[in-house]
Coordinates of C-alpha atoms in Angstrom, one line a residue:
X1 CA 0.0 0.0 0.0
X2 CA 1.5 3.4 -0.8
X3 CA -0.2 6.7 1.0
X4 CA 0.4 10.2 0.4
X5 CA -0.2 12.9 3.0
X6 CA -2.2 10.1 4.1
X7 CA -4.1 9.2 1.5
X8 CA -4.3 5.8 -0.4
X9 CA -2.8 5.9 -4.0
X10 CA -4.6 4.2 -6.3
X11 CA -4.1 2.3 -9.3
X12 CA -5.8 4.8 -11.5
X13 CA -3.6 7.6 -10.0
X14 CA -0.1 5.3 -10.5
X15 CA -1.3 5.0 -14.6
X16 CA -1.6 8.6 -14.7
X17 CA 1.2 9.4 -13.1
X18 CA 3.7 6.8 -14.4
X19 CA 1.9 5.2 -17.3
X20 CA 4.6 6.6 -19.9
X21 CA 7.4 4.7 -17.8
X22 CA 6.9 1.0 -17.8
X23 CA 9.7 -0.1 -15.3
X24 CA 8.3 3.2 -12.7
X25 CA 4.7 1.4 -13.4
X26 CA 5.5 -1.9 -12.3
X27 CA 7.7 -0.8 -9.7
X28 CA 4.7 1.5 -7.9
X29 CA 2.2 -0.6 -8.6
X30 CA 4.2 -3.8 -6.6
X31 CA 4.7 -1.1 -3.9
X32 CA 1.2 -1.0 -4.3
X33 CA -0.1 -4.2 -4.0
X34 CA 2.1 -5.4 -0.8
X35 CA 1.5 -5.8 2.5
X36 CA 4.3 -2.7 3.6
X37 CA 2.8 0.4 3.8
X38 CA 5.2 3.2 2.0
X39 CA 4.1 6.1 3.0
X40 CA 5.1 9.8 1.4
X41 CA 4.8 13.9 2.3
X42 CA 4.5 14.1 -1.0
X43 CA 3.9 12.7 -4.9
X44 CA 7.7 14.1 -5.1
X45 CA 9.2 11.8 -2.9
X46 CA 7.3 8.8 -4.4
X47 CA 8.4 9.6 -7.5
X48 CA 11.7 10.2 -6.3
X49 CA 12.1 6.6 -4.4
X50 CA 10.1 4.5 -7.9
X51 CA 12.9 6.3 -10.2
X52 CA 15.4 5.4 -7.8
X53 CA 14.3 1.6 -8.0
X54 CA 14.2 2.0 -11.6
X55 CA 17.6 3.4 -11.9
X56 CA 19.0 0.7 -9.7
X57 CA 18.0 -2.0 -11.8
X58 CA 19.5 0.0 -15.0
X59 CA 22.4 0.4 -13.1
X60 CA 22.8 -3.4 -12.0
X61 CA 21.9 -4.1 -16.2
X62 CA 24.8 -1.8 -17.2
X63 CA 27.2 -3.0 -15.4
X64 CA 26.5 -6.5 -15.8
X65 CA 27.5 -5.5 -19.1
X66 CA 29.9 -3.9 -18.9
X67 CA 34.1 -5.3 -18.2
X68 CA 33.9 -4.3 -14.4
X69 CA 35.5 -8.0 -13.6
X70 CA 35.0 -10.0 -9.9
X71 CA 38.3 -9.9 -8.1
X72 CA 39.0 -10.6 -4.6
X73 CA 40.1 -7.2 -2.2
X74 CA 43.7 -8.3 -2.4
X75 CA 43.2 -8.1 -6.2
X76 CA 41.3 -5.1 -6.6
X77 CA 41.8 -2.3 -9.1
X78 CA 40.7 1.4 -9.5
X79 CA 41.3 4.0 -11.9
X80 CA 43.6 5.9 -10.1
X81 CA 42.7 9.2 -11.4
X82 CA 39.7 9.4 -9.3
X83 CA 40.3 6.5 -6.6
X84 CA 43.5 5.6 -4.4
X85 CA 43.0 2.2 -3.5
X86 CA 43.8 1.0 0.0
X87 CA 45.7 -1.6 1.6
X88 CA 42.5 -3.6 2.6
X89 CA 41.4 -3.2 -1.3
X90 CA 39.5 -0.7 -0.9
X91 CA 38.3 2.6 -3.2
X92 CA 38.4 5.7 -1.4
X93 CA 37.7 9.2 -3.2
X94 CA 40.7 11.4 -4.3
X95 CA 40.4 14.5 -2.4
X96 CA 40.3 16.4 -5.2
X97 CA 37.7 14.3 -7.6
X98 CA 34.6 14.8 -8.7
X99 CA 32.6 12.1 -6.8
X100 CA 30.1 12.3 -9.6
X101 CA 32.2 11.8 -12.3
X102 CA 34.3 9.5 -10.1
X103 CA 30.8 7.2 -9.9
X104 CA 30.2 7.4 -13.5
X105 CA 34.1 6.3 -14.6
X106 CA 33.4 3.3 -13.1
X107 CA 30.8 2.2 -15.9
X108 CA 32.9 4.7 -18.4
X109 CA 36.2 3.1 -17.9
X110 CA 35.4 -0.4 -16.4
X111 CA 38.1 -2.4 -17.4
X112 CA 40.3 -0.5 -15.2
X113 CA 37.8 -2.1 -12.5
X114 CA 37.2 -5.2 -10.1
X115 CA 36.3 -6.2 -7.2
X116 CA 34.1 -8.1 -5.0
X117 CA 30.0 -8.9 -4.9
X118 CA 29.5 -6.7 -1.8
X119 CA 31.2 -3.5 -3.1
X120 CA 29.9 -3.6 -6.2
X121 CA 26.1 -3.4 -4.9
X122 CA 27.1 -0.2 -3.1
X123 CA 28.8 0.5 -6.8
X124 CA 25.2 0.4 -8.2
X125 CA 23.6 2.0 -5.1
X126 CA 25.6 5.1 -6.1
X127 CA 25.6 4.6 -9.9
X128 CA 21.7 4.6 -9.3
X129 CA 22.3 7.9 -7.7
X130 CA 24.1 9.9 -9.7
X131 CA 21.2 9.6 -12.3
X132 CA 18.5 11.1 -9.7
X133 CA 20.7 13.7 -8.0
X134 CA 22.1 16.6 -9.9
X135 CA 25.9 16.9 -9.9
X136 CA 26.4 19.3 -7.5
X137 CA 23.8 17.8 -4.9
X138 CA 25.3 14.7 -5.6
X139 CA 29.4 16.0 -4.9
X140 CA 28.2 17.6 -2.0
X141 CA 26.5 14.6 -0.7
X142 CA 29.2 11.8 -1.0
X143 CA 32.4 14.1 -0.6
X144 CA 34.2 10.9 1.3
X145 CA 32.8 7.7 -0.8
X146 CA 35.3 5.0 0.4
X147 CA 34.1 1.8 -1.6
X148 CA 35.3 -1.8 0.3
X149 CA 32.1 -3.4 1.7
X150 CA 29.0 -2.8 4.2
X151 CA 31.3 -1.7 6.8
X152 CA 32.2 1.9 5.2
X153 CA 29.0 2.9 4.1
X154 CA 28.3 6.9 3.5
X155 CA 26.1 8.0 6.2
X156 CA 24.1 10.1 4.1
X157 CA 22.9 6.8 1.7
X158 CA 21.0 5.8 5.2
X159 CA 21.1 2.2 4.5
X160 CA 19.4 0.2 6.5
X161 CA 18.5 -3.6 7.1
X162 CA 14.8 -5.0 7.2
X163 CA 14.5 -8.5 8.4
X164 CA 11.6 -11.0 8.1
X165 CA 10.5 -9.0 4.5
X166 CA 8.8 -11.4 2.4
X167 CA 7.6 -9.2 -0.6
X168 CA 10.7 -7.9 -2.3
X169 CA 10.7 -4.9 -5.2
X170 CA 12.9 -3.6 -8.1
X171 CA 15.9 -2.0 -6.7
X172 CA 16.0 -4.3 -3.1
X173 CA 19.5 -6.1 -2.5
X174 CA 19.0 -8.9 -1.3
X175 CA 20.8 -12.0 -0.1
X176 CA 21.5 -15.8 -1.1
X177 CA 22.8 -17.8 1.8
X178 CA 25.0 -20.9 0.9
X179 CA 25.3 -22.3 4.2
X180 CA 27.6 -25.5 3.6
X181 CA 30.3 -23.7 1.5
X182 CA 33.2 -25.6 0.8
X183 CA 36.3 -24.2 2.6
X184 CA 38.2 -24.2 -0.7
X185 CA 35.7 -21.6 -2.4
X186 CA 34.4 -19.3 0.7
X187 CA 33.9 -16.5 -2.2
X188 CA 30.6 -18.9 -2.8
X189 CA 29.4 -18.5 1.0
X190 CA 26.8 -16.5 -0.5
X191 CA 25.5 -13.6 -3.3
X192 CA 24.5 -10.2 -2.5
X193 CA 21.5 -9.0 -5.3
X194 CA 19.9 -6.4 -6.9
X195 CA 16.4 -7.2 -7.6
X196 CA 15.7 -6.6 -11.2
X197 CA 12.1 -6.6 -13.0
X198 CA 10.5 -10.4 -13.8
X199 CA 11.8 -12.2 -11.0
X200 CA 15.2 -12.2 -12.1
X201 CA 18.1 -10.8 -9.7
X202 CA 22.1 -9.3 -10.5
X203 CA 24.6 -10.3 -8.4
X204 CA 28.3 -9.4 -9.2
X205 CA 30.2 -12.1 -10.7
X206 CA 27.3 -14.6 -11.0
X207 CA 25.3 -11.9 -13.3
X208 CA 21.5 -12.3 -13.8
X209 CA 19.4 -15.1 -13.3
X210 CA 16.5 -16.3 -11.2
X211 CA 16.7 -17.1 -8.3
X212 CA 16.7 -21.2 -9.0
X213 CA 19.8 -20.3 -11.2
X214 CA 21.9 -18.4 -8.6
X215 CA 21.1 -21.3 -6.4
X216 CA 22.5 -23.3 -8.6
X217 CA 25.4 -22.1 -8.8
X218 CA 25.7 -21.8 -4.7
X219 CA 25.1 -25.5 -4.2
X220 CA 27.3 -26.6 -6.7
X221 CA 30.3 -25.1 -4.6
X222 CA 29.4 -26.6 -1.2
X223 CA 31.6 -29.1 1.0
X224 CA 31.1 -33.0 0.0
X225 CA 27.9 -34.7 0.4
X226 CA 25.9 -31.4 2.1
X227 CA 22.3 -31.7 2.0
X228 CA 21.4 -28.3 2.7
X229 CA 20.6 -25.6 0.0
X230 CA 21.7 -22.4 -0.4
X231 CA 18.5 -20.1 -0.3
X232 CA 17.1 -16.4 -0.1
X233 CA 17.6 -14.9 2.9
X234 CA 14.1 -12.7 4.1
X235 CA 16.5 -9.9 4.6
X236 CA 16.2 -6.8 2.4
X237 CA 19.1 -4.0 2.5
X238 CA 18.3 -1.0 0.4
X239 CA 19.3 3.4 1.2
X240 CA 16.8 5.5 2.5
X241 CA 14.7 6.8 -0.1
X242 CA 12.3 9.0 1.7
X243 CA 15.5 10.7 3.4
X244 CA 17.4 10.8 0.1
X245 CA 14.2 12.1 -1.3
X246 CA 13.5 15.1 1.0
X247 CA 17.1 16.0 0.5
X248 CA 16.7 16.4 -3.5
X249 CA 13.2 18.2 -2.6
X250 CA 15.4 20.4 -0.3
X251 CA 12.4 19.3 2.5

């Protein structure tokens, strides 16, 4: 269910308003057939969180596509005219860089990148971004973006966790759980995802596939004779989009 100022958006008002846009249709009107109740101050910040989703599904397409490769963190590369990478394997912002051009490089120039499944999800979190926000928002914004994992995440992308969610929408990252890993491959303990549109899902390194297909590919790298699946996790990760939204509307 999806309220405005309290009042209940209909299906009617979702064509109208998004009926030129198929992704932003089928994205508000899932939002408007679950149980969670999204609720806005305004049509702005709907509008703001559905082309957020939809851009974070392009995002996850595009670079899918594109040569950014999987490496481990003590294999990582950067272009190192926007990022210095750390000792950990990390990407932190150059001081003096853009960070909006220094998100954009990274589908520009993606050969020059690589890294693992974890990172790149906050990769398409701000590649997402940087389509919504308008440079200078966006620079002033993420100033400090240090890319490694879930551990250095920009304050100001308000990502939170949301356990026991069992309807999932374009643009969630989700999580596939491979429990009985074999020791030799701990890189398959499991696959961080962006939901995409038809019940497929992108996840770094394994690419896009249902979810039958990434599991798949889990259980085919567990320890000898396991009998338990990897499966999807009812977790959901994803940035504040209300907050993010009031920002851009200057709220």
């Amino acid at each position: 269910m999806i309220l405005v100022r309290r009042n209940v958006v209909t299906e009617d008002w979702i064509s109208t308003q998004f009926g030129t846009d198929d992704i932003k249709l089928q994205i508000a009107n899932r939002m408007r057939m679950i149980d969670t109740i999204f609720t806005y101050k305004s049509e702005e910040i709907l509008d703001f969180e559905v082309s957020a989703r939809k851009e974070l599904v392009r995002a996850s397409e595009r670079l899918n596509n594109s040569f950014f490769s999987f490496r481990l963190f003590k294999d990582s590369i950067c272009n190192k005219r926007y990022w210095d990478r750390t000792e950990e394997g990390g990407f932190r912002l150059k001081k003096d860089a853009s960070a909006y051009d220094a998100v954009r490089d990274i589908l520009i120039n993606s050969r020059m990148y690589g890294t693992e499944c974890a990172t790149a999800i906050v990769i398409v979190f701000y590649l997402a971004l940087v389509e919504v926000f308008p440079k200078e928002l966006f620079n002033r914004l993420f100033s400090d973006i240090y890319l490694m994992d879930w551990k250095y995440l920009d304050k100001d992308l308000g990502v939170r966790n949301y356990r026991g969610v069992k309807d999932a929408i374009p643009g969630d990252c989700l999580y596939f759980k491979n429990p009985d890993v074999n020791p030799d491959t701990p890189e398959w303990q499991g696959e961080n995802v962006i939901k995409l549109m038809n019940d497929y899902y992108y996840g770094h390194g394994i690419g896009i596939k249902t979810a039958e297909g990434i599991i798949r590919d889990l259980n085919r790298n567990r320890i000898y004779n396991s009998e338990r699946s990897a499966y999807l996790m009812d977790l959901i990760v994803k940035p504040d989009f209300k907050y993010l939204g009031e920002i851009k509307a200057g709220m």
